[in-house]
CSV table of C-alpha atoms in Angstrom, one decimal:
chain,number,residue,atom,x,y,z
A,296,UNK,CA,0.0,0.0,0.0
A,297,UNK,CA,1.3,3.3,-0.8
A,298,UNK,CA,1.7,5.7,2.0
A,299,UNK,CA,0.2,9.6,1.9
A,300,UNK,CA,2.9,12.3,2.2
A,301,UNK,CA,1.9,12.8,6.1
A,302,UNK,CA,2.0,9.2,7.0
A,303,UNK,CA,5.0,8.1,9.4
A,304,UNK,CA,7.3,5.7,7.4
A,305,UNK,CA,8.7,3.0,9.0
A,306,UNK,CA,12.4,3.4,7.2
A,307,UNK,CA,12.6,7.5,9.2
A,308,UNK,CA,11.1,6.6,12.7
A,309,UNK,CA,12.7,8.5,14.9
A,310,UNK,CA,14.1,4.8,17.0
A,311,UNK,CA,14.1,3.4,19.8
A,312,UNK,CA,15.2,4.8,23.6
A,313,UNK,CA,17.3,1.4,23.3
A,314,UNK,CA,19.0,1.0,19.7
A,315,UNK,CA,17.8,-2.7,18.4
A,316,UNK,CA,18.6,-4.5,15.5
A,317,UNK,CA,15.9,-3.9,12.8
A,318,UNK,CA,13.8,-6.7,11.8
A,319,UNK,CA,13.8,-8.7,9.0
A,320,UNK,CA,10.9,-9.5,8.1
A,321,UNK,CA,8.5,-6.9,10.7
A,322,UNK,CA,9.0,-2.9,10.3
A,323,UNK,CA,9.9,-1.3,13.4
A,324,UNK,CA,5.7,0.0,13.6
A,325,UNK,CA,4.5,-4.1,13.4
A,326,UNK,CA,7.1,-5.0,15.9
A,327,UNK,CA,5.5,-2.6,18.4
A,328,UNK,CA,2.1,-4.0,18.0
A,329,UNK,CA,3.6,-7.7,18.4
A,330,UNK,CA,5.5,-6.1,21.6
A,331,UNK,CA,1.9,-4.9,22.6
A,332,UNK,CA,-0.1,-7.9,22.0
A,333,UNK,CA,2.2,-10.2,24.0
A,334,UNK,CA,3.0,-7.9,27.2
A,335,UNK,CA,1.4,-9.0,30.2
A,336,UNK,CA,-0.9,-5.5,30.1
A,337,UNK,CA,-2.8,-6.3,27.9
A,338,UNK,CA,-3.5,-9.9,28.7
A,339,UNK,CA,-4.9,-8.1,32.3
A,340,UNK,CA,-7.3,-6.2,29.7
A,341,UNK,CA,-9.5,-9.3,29.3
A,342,UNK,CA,-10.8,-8.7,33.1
A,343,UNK,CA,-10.8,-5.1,33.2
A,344,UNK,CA,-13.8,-2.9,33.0
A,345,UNK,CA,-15.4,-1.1,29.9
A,346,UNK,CA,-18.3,0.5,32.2
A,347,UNK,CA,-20.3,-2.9,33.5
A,348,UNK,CA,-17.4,-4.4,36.6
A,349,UNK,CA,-15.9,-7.4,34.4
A,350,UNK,CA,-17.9,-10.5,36.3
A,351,UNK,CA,-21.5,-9.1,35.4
A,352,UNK,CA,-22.1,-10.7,32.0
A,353,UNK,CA,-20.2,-12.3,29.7
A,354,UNK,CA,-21.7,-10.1,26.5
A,355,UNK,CA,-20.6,-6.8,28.2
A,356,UNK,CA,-17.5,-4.7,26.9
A,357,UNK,CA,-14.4,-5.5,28.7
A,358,UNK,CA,-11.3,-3.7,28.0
A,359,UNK,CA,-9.7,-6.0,25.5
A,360,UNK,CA,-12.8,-6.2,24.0
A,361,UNK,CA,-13.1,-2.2,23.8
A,362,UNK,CA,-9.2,-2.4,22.3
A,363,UNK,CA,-9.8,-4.7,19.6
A,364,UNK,CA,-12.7,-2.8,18.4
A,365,UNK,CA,-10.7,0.6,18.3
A,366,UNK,CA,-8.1,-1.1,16.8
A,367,UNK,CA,-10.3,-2.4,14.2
A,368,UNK,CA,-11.8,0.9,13.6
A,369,UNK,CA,-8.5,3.0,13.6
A,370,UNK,CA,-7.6,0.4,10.7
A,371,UNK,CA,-10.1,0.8,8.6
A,372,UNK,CA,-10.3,4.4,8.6
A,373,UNK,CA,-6.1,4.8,8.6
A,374,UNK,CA,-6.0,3.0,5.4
A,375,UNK,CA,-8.3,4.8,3.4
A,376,UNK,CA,-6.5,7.9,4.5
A,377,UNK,CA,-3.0,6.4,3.1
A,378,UNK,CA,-2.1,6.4,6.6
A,379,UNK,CA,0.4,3.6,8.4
A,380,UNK,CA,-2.2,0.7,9.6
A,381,UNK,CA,0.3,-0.5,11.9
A,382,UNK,CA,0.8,2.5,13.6
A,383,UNK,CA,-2.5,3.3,13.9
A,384,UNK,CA,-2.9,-0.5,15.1
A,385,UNK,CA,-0.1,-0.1,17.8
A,386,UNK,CA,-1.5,2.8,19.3
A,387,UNK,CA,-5.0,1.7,19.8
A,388,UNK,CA,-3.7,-1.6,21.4
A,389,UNK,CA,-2.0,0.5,23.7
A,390,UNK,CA,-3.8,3.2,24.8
A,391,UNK,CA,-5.7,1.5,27.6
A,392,UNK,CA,-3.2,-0.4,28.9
A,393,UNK,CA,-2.5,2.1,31.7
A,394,UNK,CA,-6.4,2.0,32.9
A,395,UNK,CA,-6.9,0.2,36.7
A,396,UNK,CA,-9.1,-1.8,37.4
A,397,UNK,CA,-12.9,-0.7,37.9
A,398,UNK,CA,-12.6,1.8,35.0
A,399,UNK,CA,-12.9,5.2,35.3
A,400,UNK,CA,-14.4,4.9,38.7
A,401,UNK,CA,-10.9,3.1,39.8
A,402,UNK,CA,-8.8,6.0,37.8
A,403,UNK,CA,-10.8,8.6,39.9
A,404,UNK,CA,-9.9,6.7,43.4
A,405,UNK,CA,-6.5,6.1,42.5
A,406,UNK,CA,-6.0,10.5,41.1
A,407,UNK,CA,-7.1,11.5,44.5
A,408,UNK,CA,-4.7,8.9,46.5
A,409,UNK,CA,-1.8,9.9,44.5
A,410,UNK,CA,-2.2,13.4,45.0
A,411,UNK,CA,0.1,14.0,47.4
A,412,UNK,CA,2.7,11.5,45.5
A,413,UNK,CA,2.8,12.9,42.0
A,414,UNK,CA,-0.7,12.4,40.5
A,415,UNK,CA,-2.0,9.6,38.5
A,416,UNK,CA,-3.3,9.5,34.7
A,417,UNK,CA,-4.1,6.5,32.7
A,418,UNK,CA,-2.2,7.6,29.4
A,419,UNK,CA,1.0,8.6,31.5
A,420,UNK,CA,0.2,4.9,33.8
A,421,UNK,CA,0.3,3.1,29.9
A,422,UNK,CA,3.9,4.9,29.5
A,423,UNK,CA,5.4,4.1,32.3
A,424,UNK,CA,3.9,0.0,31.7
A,425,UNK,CA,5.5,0.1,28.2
A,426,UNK,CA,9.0,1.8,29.4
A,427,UNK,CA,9.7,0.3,32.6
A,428,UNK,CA,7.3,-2.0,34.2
A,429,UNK,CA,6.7,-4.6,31.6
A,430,UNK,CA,9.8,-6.7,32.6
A,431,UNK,CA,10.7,-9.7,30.3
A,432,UNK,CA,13.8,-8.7,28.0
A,433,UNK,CA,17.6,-9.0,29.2
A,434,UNK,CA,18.8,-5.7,27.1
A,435,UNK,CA,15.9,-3.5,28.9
A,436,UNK,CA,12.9,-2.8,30.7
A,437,UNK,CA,9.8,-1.7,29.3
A,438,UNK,CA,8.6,-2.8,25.7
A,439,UNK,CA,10.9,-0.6,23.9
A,440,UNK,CA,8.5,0.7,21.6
A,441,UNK,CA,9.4,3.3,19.0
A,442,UNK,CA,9.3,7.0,19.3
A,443,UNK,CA,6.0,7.4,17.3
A,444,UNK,CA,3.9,4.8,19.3
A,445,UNK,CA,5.5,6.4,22.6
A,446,UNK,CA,4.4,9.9,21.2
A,447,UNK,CA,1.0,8.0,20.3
A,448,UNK,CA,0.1,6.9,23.5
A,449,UNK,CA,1.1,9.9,25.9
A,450,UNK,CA,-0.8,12.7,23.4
A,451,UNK,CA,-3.1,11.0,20.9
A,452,UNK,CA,-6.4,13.3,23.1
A,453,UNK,CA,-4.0,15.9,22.0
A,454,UNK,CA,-1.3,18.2,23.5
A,455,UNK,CA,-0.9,17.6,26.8
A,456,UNK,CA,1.3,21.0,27.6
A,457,UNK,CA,1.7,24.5,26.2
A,458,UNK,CA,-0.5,26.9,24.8
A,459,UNK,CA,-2.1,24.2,22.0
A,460,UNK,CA,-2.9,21.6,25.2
A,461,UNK,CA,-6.3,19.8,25.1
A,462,UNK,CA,-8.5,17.4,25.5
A,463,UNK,CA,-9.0,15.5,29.0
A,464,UNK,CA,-5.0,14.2,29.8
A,465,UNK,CA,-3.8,18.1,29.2
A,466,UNK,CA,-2.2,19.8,31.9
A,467,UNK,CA,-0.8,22.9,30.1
A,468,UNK,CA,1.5,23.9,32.6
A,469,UNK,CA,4.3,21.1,32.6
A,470,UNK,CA,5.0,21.4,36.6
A,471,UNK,CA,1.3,19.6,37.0
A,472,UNK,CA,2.2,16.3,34.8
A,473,UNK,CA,1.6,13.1,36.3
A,474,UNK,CA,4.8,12.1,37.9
A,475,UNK,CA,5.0,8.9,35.1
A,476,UNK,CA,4.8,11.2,32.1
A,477,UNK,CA,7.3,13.4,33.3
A,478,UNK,CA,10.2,11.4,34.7
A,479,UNK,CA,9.9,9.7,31.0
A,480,UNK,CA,9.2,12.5,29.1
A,481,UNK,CA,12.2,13.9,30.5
A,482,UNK,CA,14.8,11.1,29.4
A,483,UNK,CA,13.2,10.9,26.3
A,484,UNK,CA,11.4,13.5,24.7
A,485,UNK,CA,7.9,12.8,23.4
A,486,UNK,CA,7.0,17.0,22.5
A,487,UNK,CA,4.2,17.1,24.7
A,488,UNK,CA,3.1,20.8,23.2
A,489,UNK,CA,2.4,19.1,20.0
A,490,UNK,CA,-0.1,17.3,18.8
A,491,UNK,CA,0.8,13.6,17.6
A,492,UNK,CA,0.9,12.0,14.5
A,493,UNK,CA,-2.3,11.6,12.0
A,494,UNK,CA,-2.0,7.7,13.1
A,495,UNK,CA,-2.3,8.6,16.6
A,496,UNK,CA,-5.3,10.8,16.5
A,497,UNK,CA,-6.9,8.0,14.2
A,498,UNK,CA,-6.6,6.0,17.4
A,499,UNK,CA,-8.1,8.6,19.8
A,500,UNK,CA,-11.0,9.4,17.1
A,501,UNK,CA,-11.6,5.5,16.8
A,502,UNK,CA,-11.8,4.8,20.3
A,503,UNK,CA,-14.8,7.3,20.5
A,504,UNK,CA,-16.7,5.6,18.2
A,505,UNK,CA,-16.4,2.4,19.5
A,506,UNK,CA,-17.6,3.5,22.9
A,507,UNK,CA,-20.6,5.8,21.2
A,508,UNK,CA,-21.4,2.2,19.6
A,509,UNK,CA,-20.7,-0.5,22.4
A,510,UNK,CA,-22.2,1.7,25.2
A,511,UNK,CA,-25.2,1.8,23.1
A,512,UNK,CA,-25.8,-1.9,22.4
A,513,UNK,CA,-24.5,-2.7,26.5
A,514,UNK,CA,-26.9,-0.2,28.2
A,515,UNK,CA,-30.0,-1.8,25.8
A,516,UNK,CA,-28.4,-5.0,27.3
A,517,UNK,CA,-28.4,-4.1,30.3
A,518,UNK,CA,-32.1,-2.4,30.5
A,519,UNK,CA,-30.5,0.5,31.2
A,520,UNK,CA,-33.0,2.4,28.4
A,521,UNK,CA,-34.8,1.3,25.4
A,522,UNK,CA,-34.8,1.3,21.3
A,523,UNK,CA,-38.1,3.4,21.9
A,524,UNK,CA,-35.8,6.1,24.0
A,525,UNK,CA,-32.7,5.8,21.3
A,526,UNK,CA,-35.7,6.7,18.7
A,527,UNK,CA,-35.8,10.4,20.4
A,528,UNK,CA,-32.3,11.2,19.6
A,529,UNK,CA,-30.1,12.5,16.8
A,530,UNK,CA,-27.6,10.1,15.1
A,531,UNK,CA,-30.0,7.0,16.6
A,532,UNK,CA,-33.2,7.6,15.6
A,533,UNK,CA,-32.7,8.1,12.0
A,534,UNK,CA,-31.1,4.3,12.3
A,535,UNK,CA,-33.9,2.8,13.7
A,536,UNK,CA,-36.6,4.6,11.2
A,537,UNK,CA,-33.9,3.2,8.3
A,538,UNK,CA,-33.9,-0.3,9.4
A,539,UNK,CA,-38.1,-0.4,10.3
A,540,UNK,CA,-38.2,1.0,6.2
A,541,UNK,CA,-36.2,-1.4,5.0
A,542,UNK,CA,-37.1,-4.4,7.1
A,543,UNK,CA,-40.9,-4.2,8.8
A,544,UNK,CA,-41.4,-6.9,11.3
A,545,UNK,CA,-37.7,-7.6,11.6
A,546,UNK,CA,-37.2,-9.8,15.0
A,547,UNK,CA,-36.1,-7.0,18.0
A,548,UNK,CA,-32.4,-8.1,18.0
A,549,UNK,CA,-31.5,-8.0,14.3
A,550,UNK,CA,-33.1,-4.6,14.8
A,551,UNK,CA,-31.3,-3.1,17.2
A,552,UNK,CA,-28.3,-4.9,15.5
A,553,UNK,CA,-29.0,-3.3,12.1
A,554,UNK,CA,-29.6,0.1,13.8
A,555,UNK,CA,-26.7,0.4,15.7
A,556,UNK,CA,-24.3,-0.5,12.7
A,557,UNK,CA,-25.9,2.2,11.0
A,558,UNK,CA,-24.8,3.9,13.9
A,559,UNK,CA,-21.5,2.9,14.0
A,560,UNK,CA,-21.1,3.7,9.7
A,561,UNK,CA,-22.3,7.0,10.3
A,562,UNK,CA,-19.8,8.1,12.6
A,563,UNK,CA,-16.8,6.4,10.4
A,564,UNK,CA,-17.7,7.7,7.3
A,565,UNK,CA,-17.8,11.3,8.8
A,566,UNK,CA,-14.2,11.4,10.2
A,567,UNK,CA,-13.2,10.1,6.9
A,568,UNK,CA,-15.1,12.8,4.7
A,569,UNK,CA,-14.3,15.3,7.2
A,570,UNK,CA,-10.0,14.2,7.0
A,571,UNK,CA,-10.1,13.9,3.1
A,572,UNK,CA,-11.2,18.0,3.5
A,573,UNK,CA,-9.3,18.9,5.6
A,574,UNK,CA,-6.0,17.0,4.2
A,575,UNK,CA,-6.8,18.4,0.8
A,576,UNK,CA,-7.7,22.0,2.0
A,577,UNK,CA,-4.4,21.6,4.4
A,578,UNK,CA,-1.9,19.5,1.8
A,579,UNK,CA,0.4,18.7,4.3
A,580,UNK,CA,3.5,17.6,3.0
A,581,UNK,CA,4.9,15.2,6.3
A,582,UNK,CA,4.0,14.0,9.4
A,583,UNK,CA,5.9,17.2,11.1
A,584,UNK,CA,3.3,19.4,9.6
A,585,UNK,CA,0.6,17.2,11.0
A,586,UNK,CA,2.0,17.7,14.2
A,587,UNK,CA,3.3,21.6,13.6
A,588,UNK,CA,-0.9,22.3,13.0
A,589,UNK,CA,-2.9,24.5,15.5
A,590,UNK,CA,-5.4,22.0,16.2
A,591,UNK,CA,-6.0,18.2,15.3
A,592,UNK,CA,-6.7,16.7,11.4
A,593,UNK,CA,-9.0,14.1,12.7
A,594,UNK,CA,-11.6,14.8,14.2
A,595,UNK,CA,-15.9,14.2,13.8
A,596,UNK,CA,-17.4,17.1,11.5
A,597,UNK,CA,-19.0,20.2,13.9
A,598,UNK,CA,-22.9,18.7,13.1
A,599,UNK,CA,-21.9,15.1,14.1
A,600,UNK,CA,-20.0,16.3,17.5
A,601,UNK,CA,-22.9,17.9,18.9
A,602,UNK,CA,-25.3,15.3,18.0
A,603,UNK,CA,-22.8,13.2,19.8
A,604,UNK,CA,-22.8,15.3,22.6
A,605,UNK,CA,-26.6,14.5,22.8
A,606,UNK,CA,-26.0,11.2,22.8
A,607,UNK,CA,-23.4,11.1,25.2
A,608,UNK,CA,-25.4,13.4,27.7
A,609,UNK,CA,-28.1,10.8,27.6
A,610,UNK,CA,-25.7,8.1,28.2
A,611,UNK,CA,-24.5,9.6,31.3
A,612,UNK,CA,-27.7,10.4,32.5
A,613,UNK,CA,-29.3,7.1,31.4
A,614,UNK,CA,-26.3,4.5,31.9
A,615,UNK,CA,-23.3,5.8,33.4
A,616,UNK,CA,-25.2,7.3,36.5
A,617,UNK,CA,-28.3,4.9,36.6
A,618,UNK,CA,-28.3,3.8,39.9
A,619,UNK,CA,-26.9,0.3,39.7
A,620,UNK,CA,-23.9,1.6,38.4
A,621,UNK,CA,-23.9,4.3,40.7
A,622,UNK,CA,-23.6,1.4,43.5
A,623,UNK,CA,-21.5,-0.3,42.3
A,624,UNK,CA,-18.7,2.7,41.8
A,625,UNK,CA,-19.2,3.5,45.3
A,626,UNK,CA,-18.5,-0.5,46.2
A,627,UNK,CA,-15.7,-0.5,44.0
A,628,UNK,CA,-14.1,3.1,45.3
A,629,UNK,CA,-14.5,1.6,48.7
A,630,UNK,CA,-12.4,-1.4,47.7
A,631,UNK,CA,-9.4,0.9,45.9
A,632,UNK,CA,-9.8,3.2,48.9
A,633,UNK,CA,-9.0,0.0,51.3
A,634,UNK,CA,-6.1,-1.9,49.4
A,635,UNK,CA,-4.3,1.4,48.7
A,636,UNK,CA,-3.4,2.4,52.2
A,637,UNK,CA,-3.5,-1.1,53.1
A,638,UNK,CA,-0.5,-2.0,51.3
A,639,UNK,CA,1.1,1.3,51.5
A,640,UNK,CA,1.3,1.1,55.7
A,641,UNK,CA,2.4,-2.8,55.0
A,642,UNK,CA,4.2,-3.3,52.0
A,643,UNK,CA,4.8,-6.9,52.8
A,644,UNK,CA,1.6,-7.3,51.5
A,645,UNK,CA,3.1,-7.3,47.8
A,646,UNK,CA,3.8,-10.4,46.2
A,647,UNK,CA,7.6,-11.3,46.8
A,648,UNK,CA,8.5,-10.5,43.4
A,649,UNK,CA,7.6,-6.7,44.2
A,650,UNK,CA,10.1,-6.9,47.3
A,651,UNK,CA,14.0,-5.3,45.5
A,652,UNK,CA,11.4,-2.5,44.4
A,653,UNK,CA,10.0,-2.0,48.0
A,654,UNK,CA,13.5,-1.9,49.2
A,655,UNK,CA,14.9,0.6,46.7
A,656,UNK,CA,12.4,3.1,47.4
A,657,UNK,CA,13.6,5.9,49.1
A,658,UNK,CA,10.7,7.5,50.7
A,659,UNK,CA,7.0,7.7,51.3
A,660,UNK,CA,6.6,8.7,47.6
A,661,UNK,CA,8.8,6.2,46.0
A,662,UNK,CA,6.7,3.8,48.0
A,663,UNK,CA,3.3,5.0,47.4
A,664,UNK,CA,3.9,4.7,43.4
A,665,UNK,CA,5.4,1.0,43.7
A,666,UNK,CA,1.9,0.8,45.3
A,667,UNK,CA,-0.3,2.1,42.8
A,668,UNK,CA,1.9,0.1,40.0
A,669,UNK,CA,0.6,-2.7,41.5
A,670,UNK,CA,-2.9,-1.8,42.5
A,671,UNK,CA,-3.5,-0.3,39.3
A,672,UNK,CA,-1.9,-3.2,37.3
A,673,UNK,CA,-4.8,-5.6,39.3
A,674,UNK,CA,-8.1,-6.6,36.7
A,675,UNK,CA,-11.6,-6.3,38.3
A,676,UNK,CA,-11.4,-9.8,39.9
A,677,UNK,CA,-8.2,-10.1,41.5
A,678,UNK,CA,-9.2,-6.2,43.1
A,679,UNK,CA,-12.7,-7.6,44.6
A,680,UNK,CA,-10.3,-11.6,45.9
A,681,UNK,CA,-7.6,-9.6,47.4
A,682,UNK,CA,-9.7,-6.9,49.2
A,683,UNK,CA,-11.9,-10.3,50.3
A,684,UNK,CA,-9.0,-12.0,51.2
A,685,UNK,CA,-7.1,-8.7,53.4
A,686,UNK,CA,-10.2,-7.4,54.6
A,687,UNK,CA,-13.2,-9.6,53.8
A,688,UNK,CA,-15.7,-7.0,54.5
A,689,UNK,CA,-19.2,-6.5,52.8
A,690,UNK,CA,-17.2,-4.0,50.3
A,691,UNK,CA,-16.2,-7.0,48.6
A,692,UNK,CA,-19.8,-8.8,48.6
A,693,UNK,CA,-22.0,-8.8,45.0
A,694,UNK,CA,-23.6,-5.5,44.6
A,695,UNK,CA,-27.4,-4.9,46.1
């Protein structure tokens, strides 16, 4: 496949933090993914949470189910843009990898216990797992990734300093970086004030429309909300009229099926429309200028985003604060809010393998950060046996 002008070539990445013997028969871009697919983080994926806790149902979203969507999705769309697949690939398969377990509601308990010990942020978490805590080659920790995947995963939301920072990992002011980002980003520089590459931001777009489509079809799952209440909104509604035109009668799942791939095409073929503009009104002659731009390439056209928005304000009413979720966050809270200090006052607690790092660490902080490696490294499951197993209180009990 031929490359566009802006894509990032394999043959002038910028290399590795660790010079390595090129490949053979893989370019630099397909040996990252590999790197990614095998490391131990993204095994933990498979029991992590999407937005149901992992044990609830077996059809629900869990995080490696989430990852292989978006990296399906950033695919498709980063070939028909001439982009590099493989990049594209790489940083979708990555860029959960940093998330603890519980989801969001775990990333929120674990920001306000590291507060005092440098902060904690999932994308700056999934640098410091693919640069220093994946631990299984004799030349180096960490996965070793290329430049451009690094630069990928730590800004695909955007910049995350300087006068150009956005998006919901920007900090703007560089003194307020999560402690992971930082110690990283200062042995190897990842130009946090820009914005990444075209491949990365295919990844960021991609993973919102696989959660505008998946938390769609798990909250009708779930009983959360109905086809009949999707039929009221933008983007949705015009789905479900399509498919009751086309198909009267048609059996409620292959319905909502049909509907919500509609869905899903809709959203696709609007970033792509809206690139191929922008790319030809921009012609951007490398993946520099892509990254030199005052705002990002990819992104969903101005009429799409704010029926999006509609969407997503629905969701959040309808799903994400429903009230069996909302219990179950505040069970799950509970149990980050126990192991955390728990292991931080004894860190004997850690598996043995943890010990050389327990005995390195130099103070409360170095400490507290060996803890959340850990705590945040745990899936959904091994979270709720080990608070059961220190604590055994009713934290750890099935949800009412």
């Amino acid at each position: 496949m031929t490359l566009a002008p802006f894509a990032c070539r394999p043959e002038t990445s910028r290399g590795r933090l660790h010079p390595e013997t090129v490949s053979t028969f893989r370019s630099p871009y397909q040996r990252d993914r590999d790197r990614i697919i095998h490391s131990s983080a993204f095994r933990r994926l498979k029991h992590k949470t999407q937005v149901f806790v992992e044990h609830e149902g077996d059809y629900y979203r869990t995080r490696l189910t989430h990852t292989i969507e978006v990296a399906q999705v950033a695919r498709t769309i980063a070939g028909h843009l001439g982009l590099n697949t493989d990049l594209a690939e790489a940083v979708a398969l990555a860029h959960d990898l940093g998330h603890p377990p519980f989801g969001h509601t775990g990333e929120d308990a674990l920001a306000e216990l590291m507060k005092p010990y440098g902060g904690f942020d999932h994308n700056a978490q999934a640098i410091r797992i693919v640069t220093r805590l994946e631990r299984h080659y004799a030349d180096f920790d960490g996965l070793n990734l290329t430049w451009e995947t690094l630069e990928g995963i730590a800004k695909h939301n955007g910049p995350v300093i300087g006068p150009l920072a956005s998006g919901s990992h920007a900090v703007g002011d560089p003194a307020l970086l999560p402690y992971a980002l930082a110690e990283f980003n200062a042995l190897y520089d990842l130009e946090l004030h820009t914005h990444a590459s075209a491949e990365a931001q295919v990844a960021a777009i991609a993973d919102d429309v696989a959660y505008n489509h998946h938390d769609l079809h798990d909250g009708l799952r779930a009983g959360l909300f109905t086809e009949a209440d999707l039929m009221e909104l933008p983007v949705t509604g015009p789905a479900f009229e399509e498919v009751d035109r086309l198909y009267p009668g048609l059996d409620p799942y292959r319905r909502r099926h049909e509907a919500l791939r509609r869905v899903f095409g809709v959203m696709v073929e609007d970033v792509i429309a809206v690139a191929e503009n922008r790319l030809t009104s921009s012609q951007p002659k490398s993946a520099e200028e892509i990254r030199a731009m005052d705002g990002p390439i990819i992104r969903f056209s101005k009429p799409l985003y704010q029926n999006l928005k509609a969407i997503k304000s629905f969701l959040y009413a309808r799903m994400y604060r429903a009230p069996a979720v909302v219990r179950e966050r505040q069970r799950v809270t509970a149990i980050i809010n126990d192991l955390f200090p728990l292991y931080l006052h004894d860190p004997a607690l850690l598996p043995a393998e943890w010990r050389a790092d327990v005995a390195a660490a130099r103070d409360e902080t170095a400490l507290a950060r060996i803890v959340l490696d850990y705590v945040a490294g745990m899936t959904d499951r091994f979270a709720i046996q080990e608070h059961q197993r220190l604590i055994g209180d009713a934290a750890g009990g099935p949800a009412a």
